[in-house]
Amino acid sequence: MWGDMRVLAILLIIASFVGISAKELEQGQKTERIAGSAGDVLEDDPVGRLKVYVYELPSKYNKKILQKDSRCLTHMFAAEIFMHRFLLSSPVRTLNPNEADWFYTPVYATCELTPNGLPLPFKSPRMMRSAIQLISSNWPYWNRTEGADHFFVVPHDFGACFHYQEEKAVKRGILPLLKRATLVQTFGQRNHVCLKEGSITIPPYAPPQKMQAHLIPPDTPRSIFVYFRGLFYDVGNDPEGGYYARGARASVWENFKNNPLFDISTDHPTTYYEDMQRAVFCLCPLGWAPWSPRLVEGVIFGCIPVIIADDIVLPFADAIPWEEIGVFVAEKDVFKLDTILTSISPEVILRKQRLLANPSMKQAMLFPQPAQPGDAFHQILNGLARKLPHDESIYLKPDEKILNWTAGPASDRKPW
């Protein structure tokens, strides 16, 4: 790798074409307000616009699972846990189900983890089916709509398809009992079996306190041009190399491992967060799913996310101007990354950095404890509020049934 001065020299050459100094390129961190309807949506206050009833489930569906494995609290799937905690004390919560706009079932479906931290895919659908059977048997609210006024947090790799490998997720499909409910999920990809129409796409969980602890002075020069730390191949789960990241990460490595502008490696240094704050561009390629925590980290640390995931649906896309803050590269064009990124003018880079410096956008990416105005919890509630009022057609006629309780793989119907 070239040293910082060599990289800064290249940045200076790029900047010279449009008359912007290297110092401006390094330190262009003034804040720019998010304009138009996106900014208005971002700053919405959901309080007073909806009421949510939280089902009280036996602790085996949530708290006891967490007690077995504390890793769930810092996992990228942890939104399901913190959303539950948030709603229990939220001003939108109602204890009267008859006045509720929405019903929430707190199931920690991704907290049964393998030793290497992957959710056990065969347990999640069984657990969710069991919880739905319970609420439909003990309360009348599910049955009158078959879940159309219910929402579920399903932060699995492929949402309610409940698998981390796309081929198997697609084969399984969305759990049939969730097909009328609103899904709050990290997974989003247009025209995909596992993305339900009307879903609310959220960011993966990234520990706010941990990232706060690694902040460096905002005027620190951005002396790394392109940064990435992570897997390029997943030999354990994809020994033939045909599925993981659809080959995009392998292409990054093969084409740019010796490129001086690219600081890429499988190592995960203790300075990972600090390094992101010293980088201009942070690669955010798909892995098993299109999304990763790097999207959140890039926004928080002002590193322009380079999104390599065809047809991705990004978190809170009606409030976050992703096209303006990020760079989108088609999976087939990964081999041209160096040309694509060095051709972006410094003016465009500076504007993206100013937008990334906007505190409200950073706040929308996080699930802080306690909750704060405009954070990811509130963006989820905003999304639910925008779906109100419910259309009368969601209510079923007496004895009417739409969902098929026996649909889906036989293994999913085993008792949990």
Short mmCIF file of C-alpha atoms in Angstrom, two decimals:
data_model
loop_
_atom_site.label_atom_id
_atom_site.label_comp_id
_atom_site.label_asym_id
_atom_site.label_seq_id
_atom_site.Cartn_x
_atom_site.Cartn_y
_atom_site.Cartn_z
CA MET A 1 0.00 0.00 0.00
CA TRP A 2 1.12 3.53 -0.68
CA GLY A 3 1.41 5.86 2.26
CA ASP A 4 -0.97 8.68 3.09
CA MET A 5 1.06 11.25 1.20
CA ARG A 6 0.93 9.26 -2.05
CA VAL A 7 -2.85 8.94 -1.78
CA LEU A 8 -3.26 12.62 -0.95
CA ALA A 9 -1.16 13.46 -3.99
CA ILE A 10 -3.57 11.51 -6.18
CA LEU A 11 -6.51 13.27 -4.53
CA LEU A 12 -4.84 16.60 -5.27
CA ILE A 13 -4.44 15.67 -8.93
CA ILE A 14 -8.15 14.75 -9.12
CA ALA A 15 -9.09 18.00 -7.40
CA SER A 16 -6.89 20.12 -9.66
CA PHE A 17 -9.08 19.41 -12.66
CA VAL A 18 -11.95 21.38 -11.11
CA GLY A 19 -10.02 23.89 -9.00
CA ILE A 20 -10.70 22.52 -5.53
CA SER A 21 -7.87 22.34 -3.04
CA ALA A 22 -6.75 19.11 -1.39
CA LYS A 23 -7.63 20.62 1.98
CA GLU A 24 -11.22 21.16 0.85
CA LEU A 25 -11.32 17.62 -0.47
CA GLU A 26 -10.01 16.21 2.82
CA GLN A 27 -12.08 18.32 5.16
CA GLY A 28 -15.29 19.27 3.34
CA GLN A 29 -17.46 18.39 6.30
CA LYS A 30 -19.90 21.30 6.52
CA THR A 31 -23.48 20.22 7.01
CA GLU A 32 -26.09 20.49 4.27
CA ARG A 33 -29.78 20.22 5.03
CA ILE A 34 -31.71 17.51 3.24
CA ALA A 35 -33.98 19.35 0.85
CA GLY A 36 -37.55 18.78 -0.28
CA SER A 37 -39.96 16.12 0.87
CA ALA A 38 -37.18 13.77 1.99
CA GLY A 39 -36.08 16.23 4.65
CA ASP A 40 -39.65 16.73 5.80
CA VAL A 41 -40.21 12.98 6.11
CA LEU A 42 -36.95 12.56 7.99
CA GLU A 43 -38.03 15.09 10.61
CA ASP A 44 -41.59 13.78 11.05
CA ASP A 45 -42.78 13.16 14.61
CA PRO A 46 -44.92 10.01 14.82
CA VAL A 47 -46.22 10.69 18.33
CA GLY A 48 -49.94 11.40 18.28
CA ARG A 49 -50.38 9.89 14.84
CA LEU A 50 -50.75 6.22 15.77
CA LYS A 51 -51.27 3.82 18.66
CA VAL A 52 -49.55 0.45 18.99
CA TYR A 53 -50.64 -2.48 21.12
CA VAL A 54 -47.82 -4.79 22.25
CA TYR A 55 -48.82 -8.40 22.82
CA GLU A 56 -47.55 -9.85 26.09
CA LEU A 57 -46.05 -13.17 25.06
CA PRO A 58 -44.48 -15.84 27.28
CA SER A 59 -40.82 -15.07 27.83
CA LYS A 60 -39.73 -18.12 25.81
CA TYR A 61 -40.38 -16.06 22.65
CA ASN A 62 -38.05 -13.23 23.64
CA LYS A 63 -36.42 -12.67 27.02
CA LYS A 64 -35.44 -16.27 27.76
CA ILE A 65 -33.85 -16.62 24.32
CA LEU A 66 -31.79 -13.50 24.96
CA GLN A 67 -30.73 -14.79 28.37
CA LYS A 68 -29.18 -17.82 26.65
CA ASP A 69 -27.05 -15.77 24.27
CA SER A 70 -26.05 -12.18 25.00
CA ARG A 71 -24.45 -11.93 21.53
CA CYS A 72 -27.91 -11.05 20.26
CA LEU A 73 -27.64 -7.60 21.87
CA THR A 74 -24.78 -6.53 19.60
CA HIS A 75 -25.66 -8.56 16.52
CA MET A 76 -26.62 -6.81 13.29
CA PHE A 77 -30.07 -8.40 13.73
CA ALA A 78 -30.64 -6.83 17.16
CA ALA A 79 -33.28 -4.37 15.95
CA GLU A 80 -35.96 -6.90 16.92
CA ILE A 81 -34.82 -6.73 20.56
CA PHE A 82 -34.43 -2.97 20.81
CA MET A 83 -37.68 -2.26 18.96
CA HIS A 84 -39.49 -4.33 21.57
CA ARG A 85 -37.81 -2.46 24.43
CA PHE A 86 -38.53 0.87 22.79
CA LEU A 87 -42.24 0.16 22.29
CA LEU A 88 -42.77 -0.91 25.88
CA SER A 89 -42.05 2.65 27.04
CA SER A 90 -42.98 4.57 23.90
CA PRO A 91 -45.71 7.24 24.01
CA VAL A 92 -47.36 5.53 21.03
CA ARG A 93 -48.03 2.38 23.08
CA THR A 94 -51.61 1.77 24.14
CA LEU A 95 -52.75 -0.72 26.76
CA ASN A 96 -56.22 -0.73 25.20
CA PRO A 97 -56.16 -3.00 22.13
CA ASN A 98 -59.55 -1.71 21.01
CA GLU A 99 -58.03 1.68 20.20
CA ALA A 100 -54.87 0.35 18.56
CA ASP A 101 -53.96 1.13 14.95
CA TRP A 102 -51.26 -1.53 14.91
CA PHE A 103 -50.48 -4.71 16.83
CA TYR A 104 -46.91 -5.84 17.52
CA THR A 105 -45.79 -9.38 18.37
CA PRO A 106 -42.35 -9.41 20.07
CA VAL A 107 -40.58 -12.52 18.74
CA TYR A 108 -36.78 -12.67 18.75
CA ALA A 109 -36.60 -14.86 15.66
CA THR A 110 -32.90 -14.23 14.95
CA CYS A 111 -31.60 -14.79 18.49
CA GLU A 112 -31.06 -18.55 18.15
CA LEU A 113 -27.46 -18.39 16.93
CA THR A 114 -24.92 -20.91 15.70
CA PRO A 115 -21.39 -20.78 17.18
CA ASN A 116 -20.27 -18.49 14.34
CA GLY A 117 -23.20 -16.11 14.88
CA LEU A 118 -25.65 -17.09 12.15
CA PRO A 119 -29.36 -17.42 13.02
CA LEU A 120 -30.59 -21.00 12.94
CA PRO A 121 -32.89 -20.89 9.91
CA PHE A 122 -35.03 -23.89 10.84
CA LYS A 123 -36.07 -22.40 14.19
CA SER A 124 -37.18 -18.92 13.11
CA PRO A 125 -40.29 -19.94 11.12
CA ARG A 126 -41.36 -22.44 13.76
CA MET A 127 -41.06 -19.80 16.46
CA MET A 128 -43.01 -17.25 14.41
CA ARG A 129 -45.78 -19.73 13.56
CA SER A 130 -46.06 -20.67 17.23
CA ALA A 131 -46.36 -17.01 18.29
CA ILE A 132 -49.06 -16.33 15.69
CA GLN A 133 -51.01 -19.40 16.78
CA LEU A 134 -50.82 -18.09 20.33
CA ILE A 135 -52.09 -14.57 19.61
CA SER A 136 -54.81 -15.85 17.28
CA SER A 137 -56.02 -18.22 20.01
CA ASN A 138 -55.92 -15.79 22.92
CA TRP A 139 -56.89 -12.44 21.38
CA PRO A 140 -59.53 -11.62 18.72
CA TYR A 141 -57.52 -9.04 16.81
CA TRP A 142 -55.44 -11.24 14.52
CA ASN A 143 -58.45 -13.21 13.31
CA ARG A 144 -60.49 -10.21 12.20
CA THR A 145 -57.81 -9.20 9.66
CA GLU A 146 -55.52 -12.28 9.55
CA GLY A 147 -52.68 -9.97 10.45
CA ALA A 148 -53.30 -7.08 8.07
CA ASP A 149 -53.11 -4.56 10.96
CA HIS A 150 -50.14 -6.33 12.58
CA PHE A 151 -46.44 -5.69 12.04
CA PHE A 152 -43.46 -7.93 12.71
CA VAL A 153 -39.77 -7.12 12.95
CA VAL A 154 -37.94 -9.72 10.83
CA PRO A 155 -34.30 -8.59 10.50
CA HIS A 156 -33.05 -11.91 9.09
CA ASP A 157 -30.73 -11.84 6.03
CA PHE A 158 -33.70 -12.43 3.74
CA GLY A 159 -36.44 -11.18 6.04
CA ALA A 160 -39.39 -13.51 6.53
CA CYS A 161 -37.89 -16.08 4.15
CA PHE A 162 -35.72 -16.95 7.17
CA HIS A 163 -32.48 -18.12 5.60
CA TYR A 164 -29.05 -16.59 5.03
CA GLN A 165 -28.46 -18.29 1.67
CA GLU A 166 -30.46 -16.71 -1.12
CA GLU A 167 -31.18 -19.90 -3.05
CA LYS A 168 -32.68 -21.57 0.02
CA ALA A 169 -34.49 -18.40 1.09
CA VAL A 170 -36.14 -18.07 -2.31
CA LYS A 171 -37.15 -21.73 -2.27
CA ARG A 172 -38.75 -21.32 1.15
CA GLY A 173 -40.45 -17.99 0.42
CA ILE A 174 -42.04 -15.63 2.94
CA LEU A 175 -43.66 -17.47 5.82
CA PRO A 176 -47.26 -17.86 4.55
CA LEU A 177 -48.84 -16.63 7.80
CA LEU A 178 -47.07 -13.25 7.38
CA LYS A 179 -48.36 -12.52 3.92
CA ARG A 180 -51.01 -10.03 5.12
CA ALA A 181 -48.89 -8.43 7.84
CA THR A 182 -46.52 -5.49 7.47
CA LEU A 183 -42.91 -6.57 7.70
CA VAL A 184 -40.20 -4.38 9.22
CA GLN A 185 -37.07 -5.88 7.72
CA THR A 186 -33.47 -5.18 6.84
CA PHE A 187 -33.75 -7.11 3.59
CA GLY A 188 -34.82 -5.15 0.53
CA GLN A 189 -34.35 -6.02 -3.11
CA ARG A 190 -36.78 -5.06 -5.86
CA ASN A 191 -38.72 -7.85 -7.57
CA HIS A 192 -37.53 -10.42 -5.05
CA VAL A 193 -39.53 -13.27 -3.57
CA CYS A 194 -38.46 -12.29 -0.06
CA LEU A 195 -39.48 -8.62 -0.25
CA LYS A 196 -43.14 -8.20 0.57
CA GLU A 197 -44.89 -5.21 -0.96
CA GLY A 198 -45.44 -2.56 1.67
CA SER A 199 -42.53 -3.66 3.87
CA ILE A 200 -40.64 -1.04 5.87
CA THR A 201 -36.94 -1.43 5.14
CA ILE A 202 -34.72 -0.55 8.08
CA PRO A 203 -30.97 -0.32 8.70
CA PRO A 204 -29.19 -3.21 10.38
CA TYR A 205 -28.28 -2.70 14.01
CA ALA A 206 -24.91 -1.13 14.74
CA PRO A 207 -24.05 -0.46 18.42
CA PRO A 208 -24.38 3.33 18.86
CA GLN A 209 -22.23 3.55 22.00
CA LYS A 210 -19.46 1.52 20.41
CA MET A 211 -19.32 3.79 17.37
CA GLN A 212 -19.50 6.91 19.52
CA ALA A 213 -16.46 5.68 21.44
CA HIS A 214 -14.40 5.56 18.23
CA LEU A 215 -15.13 9.06 16.90
CA ILE A 216 -12.07 11.05 15.87
CA PRO A 217 -11.78 14.83 15.29
CA PRO A 218 -13.98 15.81 12.32
CA ASP A 219 -11.14 17.74 10.64
CA THR A 220 -8.96 14.62 10.38
CA PRO A 221 -7.75 14.34 6.76
CA ARG A 222 -9.38 11.64 4.68
CA SER A 223 -6.17 10.10 3.43
CA ILE A 224 -7.64 6.72 2.36
CA PHE A 225 -9.36 6.78 -1.01
CA VAL A 226 -11.27 3.46 -0.91
CA TYR A 227 -11.70 1.32 2.22
CA PHE A 228 -13.10 -2.16 2.88
CA ARG A 229 -12.67 -4.82 5.52
CA GLY A 230 -14.52 -8.12 5.28
CA LEU A 231 -14.87 -11.43 3.49
CA PHE A 232 -14.23 -11.75 -0.22
CA TYR A 233 -15.04 -15.46 -0.28
CA ASP A 234 -17.15 -17.53 2.14
CA VAL A 235 -15.46 -20.89 1.72
CA GLY A 236 -17.31 -22.50 4.61
CA ASN A 237 -20.81 -21.85 3.26
CA ASP A 238 -19.98 -21.54 -0.44
CA PRO A 239 -17.06 -23.87 -1.19
CA GLU A 240 -17.43 -23.63 -4.97
CA GLY A 241 -17.60 -19.83 -4.92
CA GLY A 242 -20.71 -19.53 -7.03
CA TYR A 243 -23.15 -17.85 -4.66
CA TYR A 244 -21.49 -15.62 -2.09
CA ALA A 245 -21.99 -11.97 -3.04
CA ARG A 246 -22.83 -13.19 -6.54
CA GLY A 247 -19.09 -12.95 -7.21
CA ALA A 248 -18.93 -9.18 -6.59
CA ARG A 249 -16.62 -9.34 -3.58
CA ALA A 250 -14.33 -11.82 -5.32
CA SER A 251 -14.11 -9.37 -8.23
CA VAL A 252 -13.14 -6.53 -5.86
CA TRP A 253 -10.29 -8.61 -4.48
CA GLU A 254 -9.02 -9.99 -7.76
CA ASN A 255 -9.05 -6.62 -9.50
CA PHE A 256 -7.90 -4.26 -6.76
CA LYS A 257 -5.88 -6.14 -4.13
CA ASN A 258 -2.72 -4.50 -5.47
CA ASN A 259 -4.23 -1.13 -6.40
CA PRO A 260 -2.67 1.67 -4.28
CA LEU A 261 -5.97 3.55 -4.07
CA PHE A 262 -7.72 0.58 -2.48
CA ASP A 263 -7.16 -0.21 1.20
CA ILE A 264 -8.91 -3.60 1.25
CA SER A 265 -8.32 -6.68 3.37
CA THR A 266 -9.96 -9.56 5.22
CA ASP A 267 -8.38 -8.29 8.44
CA HIS A 268 -10.63 -6.47 10.91
CA PRO A 269 -8.31 -4.11 12.80
CA THR A 270 -9.06 -2.47 16.12
CA THR A 271 -8.88 0.84 14.22
CA TYR A 272 -11.68 -0.19 11.85
CA TYR A 273 -14.05 2.66 12.78
CA GLU A 274 -11.23 5.20 12.87
CA ASP A 275 -10.08 4.06 9.42
CA MET A 276 -13.56 4.58 7.99
CA GLN A 277 -13.41 8.17 9.21
CA ARG A 278 -10.15 8.62 7.30
CA ALA A 279 -11.61 7.27 4.05
CA VAL A 280 -13.36 9.07 1.21
CA PHE A 281 -15.23 6.00 -0.09
CA CYS A 282 -16.31 2.88 1.81
CA LEU A 283 -17.27 -0.17 -0.21
CA CYS A 284 -20.67 -1.64 0.69
CA PRO A 285 -20.93 -4.76 -1.46
CA LEU A 286 -23.62 -7.36 -1.02
CA GLY A 287 -22.75 -10.50 0.90
CA TRP A 288 -25.28 -13.27 1.31
CA ALA A 289 -27.91 -10.54 1.36
CA PRO A 290 -27.74 -7.16 -0.43
CA TRP A 291 -27.32 -5.16 2.79
CA SER A 292 -24.67 -4.98 5.47
CA PRO A 293 -23.85 -2.84 8.55
CA ARG A 294 -21.36 -0.91 6.40
CA LEU A 295 -24.26 1.20 5.12
CA VAL A 296 -24.89 2.45 8.65
CA GLU A 297 -21.21 2.82 9.45
CA GLY A 298 -20.57 4.80 6.26
CA VAL A 299 -23.33 7.29 7.05
CA ILE A 300 -22.29 7.65 10.69
CA PHE A 301 -18.64 8.21 9.83
CA GLY A 302 -19.15 10.40 6.77
CA CYS A 303 -17.56 7.87 4.43
CA ILE A 304 -19.35 7.89 1.09
CA PRO A 305 -20.99 4.45 0.71
CA VAL A 306 -20.23 2.70 -2.57
CA ILE A 307 -23.26 0.44 -2.90
CA ILE A 308 -22.69 -2.71 -4.94
CA ALA A 309 -25.98 -4.62 -4.82
CA ASP A 310 -28.25 -4.61 -7.85
CA ASP A 311 -31.85 -3.53 -7.22
CA ILE A 312 -31.29 -2.97 -3.51
CA VAL A 313 -34.07 -1.26 -1.54
CA LEU A 314 -32.31 0.92 1.01
CA PRO A 315 -33.39 1.80 4.56
CA PHE A 316 -35.98 4.58 4.91
CA ALA A 317 -35.63 5.36 1.21
CA ASP A 318 -38.41 7.97 1.38
CA ALA A 319 -36.41 9.96 3.95
CA ILE A 320 -32.73 9.30 3.17
CA PRO A 321 -31.50 10.68 -0.20
CA TRP A 322 -29.34 7.65 -1.00
CA GLU A 323 -28.76 8.67 -4.60
CA GLU A 324 -27.26 11.94 -3.38
CA ILE A 325 -25.08 10.59 -0.59
CA GLY A 326 -23.90 7.32 -2.11
CA VAL A 327 -22.39 5.91 -5.26
CA PHE A 328 -24.12 3.00 -6.98
CA VAL A 329 -22.05 0.50 -8.95
CA ALA A 330 -23.64 -2.40 -10.83
CA GLU A 331 -22.35 -5.82 -9.86
CA LYS A 332 -21.18 -6.43 -13.44
CA ASP A 333 -19.12 -3.21 -13.35
CA VAL A 334 -17.09 -3.96 -10.24
CA PHE A 335 -13.93 -4.42 -12.29
CA LYS A 336 -14.23 -0.74 -13.28
CA LEU A 337 -14.44 0.58 -9.69
CA ASP A 338 -11.17 2.51 -9.90
CA THR A 339 -12.25 4.34 -13.06
CA ILE A 340 -15.75 5.02 -11.71
CA LEU A 341 -14.57 6.47 -8.40
CA THR A 342 -11.67 8.55 -9.70
CA SER A 343 -13.99 10.12 -12.28
CA ILE A 344 -16.28 11.61 -9.60
CA SER A 345 -15.57 15.32 -9.34
CA PRO A 346 -14.40 16.81 -6.05
CA GLU A 347 -17.46 19.09 -6.04
CA VAL A 348 -19.71 16.05 -6.02
CA ILE A 349 -17.60 14.41 -3.32
CA LEU A 350 -17.80 17.52 -1.15
CA ARG A 351 -21.56 17.75 -1.49
CA LYS A 352 -22.01 14.11 -0.55
CA GLN A 353 -19.82 14.68 2.50
CA ARG A 354 -21.84 17.75 3.53
CA LEU A 355 -25.07 15.74 3.32
CA LEU A 356 -23.50 12.88 5.27
CA ALA A 357 -22.53 15.35 7.98
CA ASN A 358 -26.21 16.15 8.60
CA PRO A 359 -26.94 14.99 12.19
CA SER A 360 -30.56 14.08 11.44
CA MET A 361 -29.53 11.60 8.79
CA LYS A 362 -27.00 9.96 11.09
CA GLN A 363 -29.64 9.77 13.83
CA ALA A 364 -32.07 7.97 11.51
CA MET A 365 -29.58 5.14 11.06
CA LEU A 366 -29.27 4.29 14.76
CA PHE A 367 -31.24 2.49 17.47
CA PRO A 368 -29.97 4.37 20.55
CA GLN A 369 -30.87 3.51 24.15
CA PRO A 370 -32.64 5.54 25.31
CA ALA A 371 -34.42 6.51 22.11
CA GLN A 372 -33.89 9.99 20.68
CA PRO A 373 -36.03 12.15 18.37
CA GLY A 374 -35.67 11.21 14.72
CA ASP A 375 -33.84 7.93 15.35
CA ALA A 376 -34.52 4.63 13.58
CA PHE A 377 -37.30 3.75 16.03
CA HIS A 378 -39.12 6.92 15.08
CA GLN A 379 -38.53 6.36 11.37
CA ILE A 380 -40.22 2.95 11.70
CA LEU A 381 -43.18 4.54 13.46
CA ASN A 382 -43.31 7.22 10.75
CA GLY A 383 -43.52 4.43 8.18
CA LEU A 384 -46.38 2.80 10.07
CA ALA A 385 -48.18 6.13 10.50
CA ARG A 386 -48.01 6.79 6.76
CA LYS A 387 -49.95 3.57 6.19
CA LEU A 388 -52.91 4.89 8.17
CA PRO A 389 -55.85 4.88 8.11
CA HIS A 390 -56.26 1.22 7.27
CA ASP A 391 -58.54 0.49 4.37
CA GLU A 392 -61.79 -1.12 5.48
CA SER A 393 -61.10 -4.00 3.10
CA ILE A 394 -58.52 -5.45 5.51
CA TYR A 395 -61.33 -6.65 7.79
CA LEU A 396 -62.58 -10.11 6.92
CA LYS A 397 -66.21 -11.13 6.69
CA PRO A 398 -67.48 -13.63 9.31
CA ASP A 399 -65.85 -17.04 8.76
CA GLU A 400 -63.78 -15.70 5.85
CA LYS A 401 -60.24 -17.09 5.57
CA ILE A 402 -57.44 -16.01 3.28
CA LEU A 403 -54.24 -17.45 4.74
CA ASN A 404 -53.37 -21.11 4.40
CA TRP A 405 -52.08 -22.38 7.74
CA THR A 406 -50.76 -25.59 6.22
CA ALA A 407 -48.73 -23.92 3.45
CA GLY A 408 -44.93 -23.95 3.44
CA PRO A 409 -42.27 -26.58 4.10
CA ALA A 410 -43.33 -29.42 6.39
CA SER A 411 -40.31 -28.77 8.62
CA ASP A 412 -41.62 -25.26 9.37
CA ARG A 413 -44.80 -26.75 10.80
CA LYS A 414 -43.05 -28.78 13.47
CA PRO A 415 -43.81 -27.66 17.04
CA TRP A 416 -41.59 -25.07 18.59
#
